[in-house]
Short mmCIF file of C-alpha atoms in Angstrom, two decimals:
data_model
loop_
_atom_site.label_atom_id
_atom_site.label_comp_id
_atom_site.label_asym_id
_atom_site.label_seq_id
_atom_site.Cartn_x
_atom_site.Cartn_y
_atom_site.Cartn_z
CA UNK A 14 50.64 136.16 -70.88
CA UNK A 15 48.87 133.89 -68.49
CA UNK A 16 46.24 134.43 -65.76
CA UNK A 17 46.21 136.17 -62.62
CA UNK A 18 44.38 136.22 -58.93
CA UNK A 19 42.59 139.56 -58.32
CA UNK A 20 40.40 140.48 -55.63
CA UNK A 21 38.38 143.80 -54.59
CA UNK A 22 37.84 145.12 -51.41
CA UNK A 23 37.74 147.82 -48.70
CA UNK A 24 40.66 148.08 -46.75
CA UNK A 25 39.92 148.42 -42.87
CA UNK A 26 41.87 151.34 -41.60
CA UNK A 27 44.31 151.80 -39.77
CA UNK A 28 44.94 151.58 -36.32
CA UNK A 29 41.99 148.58 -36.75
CA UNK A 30 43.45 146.57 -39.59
CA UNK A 31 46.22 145.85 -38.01
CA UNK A 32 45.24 145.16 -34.88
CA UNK A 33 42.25 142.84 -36.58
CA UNK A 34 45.23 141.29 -38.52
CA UNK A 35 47.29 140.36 -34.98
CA UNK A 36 43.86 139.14 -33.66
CA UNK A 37 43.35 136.75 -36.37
CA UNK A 38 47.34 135.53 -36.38
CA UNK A 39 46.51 134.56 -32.64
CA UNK A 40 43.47 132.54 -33.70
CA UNK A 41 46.29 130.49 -35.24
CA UNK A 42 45.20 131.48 -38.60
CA UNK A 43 48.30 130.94 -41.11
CA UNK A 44 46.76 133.07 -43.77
CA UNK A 45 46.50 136.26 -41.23
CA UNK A 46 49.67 138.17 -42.78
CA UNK A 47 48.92 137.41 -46.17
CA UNK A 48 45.72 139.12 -46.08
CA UNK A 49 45.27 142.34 -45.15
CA UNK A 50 42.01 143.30 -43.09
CA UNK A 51 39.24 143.89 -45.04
CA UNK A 52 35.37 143.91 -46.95
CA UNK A 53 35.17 141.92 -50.01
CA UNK A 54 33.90 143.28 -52.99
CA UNK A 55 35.11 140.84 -55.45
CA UNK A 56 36.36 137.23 -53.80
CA UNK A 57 39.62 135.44 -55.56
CA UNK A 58 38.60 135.54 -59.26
CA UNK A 59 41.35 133.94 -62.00
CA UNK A 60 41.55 136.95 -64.96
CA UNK A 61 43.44 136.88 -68.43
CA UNK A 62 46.49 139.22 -67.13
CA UNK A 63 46.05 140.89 -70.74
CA UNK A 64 42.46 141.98 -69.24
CA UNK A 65 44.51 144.04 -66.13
CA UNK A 66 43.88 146.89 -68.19
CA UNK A 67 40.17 146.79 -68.98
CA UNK A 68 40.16 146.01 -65.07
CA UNK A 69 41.34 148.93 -64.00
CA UNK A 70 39.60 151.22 -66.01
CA UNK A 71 36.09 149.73 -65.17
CA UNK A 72 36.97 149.98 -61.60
CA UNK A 73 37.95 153.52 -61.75
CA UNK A 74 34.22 153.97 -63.57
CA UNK A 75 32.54 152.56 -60.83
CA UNK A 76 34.85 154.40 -58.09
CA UNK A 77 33.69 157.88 -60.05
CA UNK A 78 30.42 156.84 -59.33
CA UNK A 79 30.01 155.97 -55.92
CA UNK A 80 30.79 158.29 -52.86
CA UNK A 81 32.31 157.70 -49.22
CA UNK A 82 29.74 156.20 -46.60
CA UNK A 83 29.80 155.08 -43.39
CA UNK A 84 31.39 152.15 -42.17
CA UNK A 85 30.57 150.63 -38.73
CA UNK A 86 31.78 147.12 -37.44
CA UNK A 87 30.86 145.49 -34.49
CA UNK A 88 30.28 141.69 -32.70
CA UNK A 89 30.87 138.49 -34.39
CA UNK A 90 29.07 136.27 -36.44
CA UNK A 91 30.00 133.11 -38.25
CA UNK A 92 29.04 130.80 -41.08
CA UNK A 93 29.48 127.99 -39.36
CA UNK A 94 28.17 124.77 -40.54
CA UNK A 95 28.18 126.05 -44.21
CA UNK A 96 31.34 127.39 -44.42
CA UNK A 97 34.37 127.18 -41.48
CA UNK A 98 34.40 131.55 -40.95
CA UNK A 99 33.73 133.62 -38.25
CA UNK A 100 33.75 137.04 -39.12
CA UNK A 101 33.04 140.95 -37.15
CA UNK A 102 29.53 141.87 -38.52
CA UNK A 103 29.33 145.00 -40.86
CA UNK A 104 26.21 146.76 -38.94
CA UNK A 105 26.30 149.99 -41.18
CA UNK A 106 27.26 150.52 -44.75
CA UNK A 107 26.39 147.32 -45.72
CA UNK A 108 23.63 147.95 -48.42
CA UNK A 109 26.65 150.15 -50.05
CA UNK A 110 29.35 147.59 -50.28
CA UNK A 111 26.57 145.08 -51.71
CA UNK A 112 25.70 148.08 -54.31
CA UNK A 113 29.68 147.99 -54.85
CA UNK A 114 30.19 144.45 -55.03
CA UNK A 115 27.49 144.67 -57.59
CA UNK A 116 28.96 146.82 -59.85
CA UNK A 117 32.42 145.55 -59.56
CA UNK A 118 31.16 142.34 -61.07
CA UNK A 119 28.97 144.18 -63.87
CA UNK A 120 27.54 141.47 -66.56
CA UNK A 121 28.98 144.95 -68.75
CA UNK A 122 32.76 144.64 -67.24
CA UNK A 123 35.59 142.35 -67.32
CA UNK A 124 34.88 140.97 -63.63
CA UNK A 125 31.61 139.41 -64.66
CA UNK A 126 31.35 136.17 -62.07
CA UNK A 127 28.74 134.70 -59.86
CA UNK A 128 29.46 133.81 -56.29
CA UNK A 129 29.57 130.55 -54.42
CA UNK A 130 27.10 132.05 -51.33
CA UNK A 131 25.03 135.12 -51.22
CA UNK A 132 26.81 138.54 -50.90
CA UNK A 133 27.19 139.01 -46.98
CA UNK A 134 30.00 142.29 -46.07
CA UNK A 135 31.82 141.23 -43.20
CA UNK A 136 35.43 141.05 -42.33
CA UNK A 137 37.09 137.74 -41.43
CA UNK A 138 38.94 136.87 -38.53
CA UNK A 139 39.51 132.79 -38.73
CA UNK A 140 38.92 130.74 -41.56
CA UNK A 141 39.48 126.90 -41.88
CA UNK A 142 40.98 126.74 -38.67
CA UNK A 143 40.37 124.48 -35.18
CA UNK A 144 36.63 124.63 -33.95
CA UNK A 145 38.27 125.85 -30.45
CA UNK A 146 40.10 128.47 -32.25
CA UNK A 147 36.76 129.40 -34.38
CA UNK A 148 34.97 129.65 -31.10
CA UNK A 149 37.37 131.33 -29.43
CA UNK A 150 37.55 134.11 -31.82
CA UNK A 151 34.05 134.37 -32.23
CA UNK A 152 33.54 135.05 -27.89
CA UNK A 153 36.87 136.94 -27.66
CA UNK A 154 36.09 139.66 -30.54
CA UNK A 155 31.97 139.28 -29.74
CA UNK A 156 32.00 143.33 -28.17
CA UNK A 157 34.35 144.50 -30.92
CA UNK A 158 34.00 148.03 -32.50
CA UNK A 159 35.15 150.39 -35.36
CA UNK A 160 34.00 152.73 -37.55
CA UNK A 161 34.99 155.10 -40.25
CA UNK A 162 34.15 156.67 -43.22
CA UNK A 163 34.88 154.38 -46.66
CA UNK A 164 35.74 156.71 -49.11
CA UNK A 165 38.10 153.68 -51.86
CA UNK A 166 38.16 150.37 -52.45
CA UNK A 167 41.00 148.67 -53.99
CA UNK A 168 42.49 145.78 -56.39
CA UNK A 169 44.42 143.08 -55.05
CA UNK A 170 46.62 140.56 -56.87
CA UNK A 171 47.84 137.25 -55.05
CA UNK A 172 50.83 136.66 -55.79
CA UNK A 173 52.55 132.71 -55.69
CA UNK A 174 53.12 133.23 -51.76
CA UNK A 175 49.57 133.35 -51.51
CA UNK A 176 50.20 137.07 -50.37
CA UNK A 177 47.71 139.63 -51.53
CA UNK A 178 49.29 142.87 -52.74
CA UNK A 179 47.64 146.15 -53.46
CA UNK A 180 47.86 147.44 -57.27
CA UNK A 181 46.05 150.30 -56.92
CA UNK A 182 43.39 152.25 -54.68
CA UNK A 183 40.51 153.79 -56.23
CA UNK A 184 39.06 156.53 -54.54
CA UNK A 185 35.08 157.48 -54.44
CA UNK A 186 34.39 160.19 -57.01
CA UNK A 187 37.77 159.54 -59.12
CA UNK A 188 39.55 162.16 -57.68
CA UNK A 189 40.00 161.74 -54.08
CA UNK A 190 37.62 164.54 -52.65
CA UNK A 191 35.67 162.83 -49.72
CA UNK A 192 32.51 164.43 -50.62
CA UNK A 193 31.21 164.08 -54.51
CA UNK A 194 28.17 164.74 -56.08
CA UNK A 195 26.52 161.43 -57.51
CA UNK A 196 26.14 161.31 -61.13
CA UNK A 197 23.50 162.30 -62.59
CA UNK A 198 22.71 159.35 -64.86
CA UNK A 199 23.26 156.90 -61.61
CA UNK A 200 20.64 153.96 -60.79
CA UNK A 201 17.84 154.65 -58.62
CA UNK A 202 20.06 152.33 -56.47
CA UNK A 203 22.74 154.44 -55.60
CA UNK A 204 24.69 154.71 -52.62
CA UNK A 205 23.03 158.13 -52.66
CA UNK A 206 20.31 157.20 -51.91
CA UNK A 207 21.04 154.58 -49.53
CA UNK A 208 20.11 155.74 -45.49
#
């Protein structure tokens, strides 16, 4: 059956994803249109395609357990020397998508990984790309701004284009309702509970 390339991560919303997307493509970043805007919650991660099922269902588990939050962006930051990114700074809902990103890769699920750098939520807008470019976007997006309420996450698979493509969207609570109770077995760490 082979392996495939899955990812996890809030989608920025429209009208900002887009025009975040046509930001980065001007950077002269070739992967721009491949990738749509976003917050990682699980980076490029090679699963048994027989696993896709298992997948899903522990994603939809930990999307019935979590509820919408706030989502602010706004200036840049970069990891520059480390690693060639500069990125628009997730100033609010940040200790939920690190609760998320937690849970998606649950030692008890089929996403169990670690990562190459500490979890940081942010949303990319050059990668690998020209210093001048790098620094370019980091000055020309530095009083950027968005916000909305994150109330899903989603799985990605990249296909051999090196496109990523949605599979599904799982909403907070498992239903769709934009307001859910939190369960009442949930961690003391809950989203919940989060400020």
């Amino acid at each position: 059956m082979g392996t495939v390339t899955l990812g996890v991560s809030i989608a920025v919303p429209e009208p900002y994803g887009s025009l975040i997307q046509e930001q980065r493509a001007g950077f002269g970043d070739p992967a721009a249109h491949g990738i749509p805007t976003h917050v990682t919650l699980l980076p490029p991660t090679e699963v048994d395609a027989s696993l896709l099922p298992a997948v899903e269902a522990h994603l939809a588990e930990v999307a019935s357990a979590s509820r919408p939050f706030p989502m602010r962006l706004s200036g840049t930051g970069t990891f520059r020397p480390l690693s060639p990114v500069v990125f628009i700074q997730v100033v609010e809902g940040a200790s939920a998508c690190a609760w998320l990103q937690k849970r998606v890769r649950d030692s008890t699920g089929p996403l169990v990984r670690e990562l190459q750098f500490p979890y940081h939520p942010h949303v990319t807008v050059a990668h690998g790309i020209a210093e001048e470019a790098m620094d370019r976007a980091y000055e020309e997006l530095s009083e950027y701004g968005a916000a909305w309420s994150c109330a899903s996450f989603a799985l990605y698979e990249q296909g051999a284009d090196g496109v990523w493509r949605k599979l599904h969207e799982y909403a907070f609570g498992g239903d769709g309702e934009t307001s859910v109770v939190p369960s009442q077995s949930a961690p003391v760490d809950h989203p919940a509970s989060l400020p």
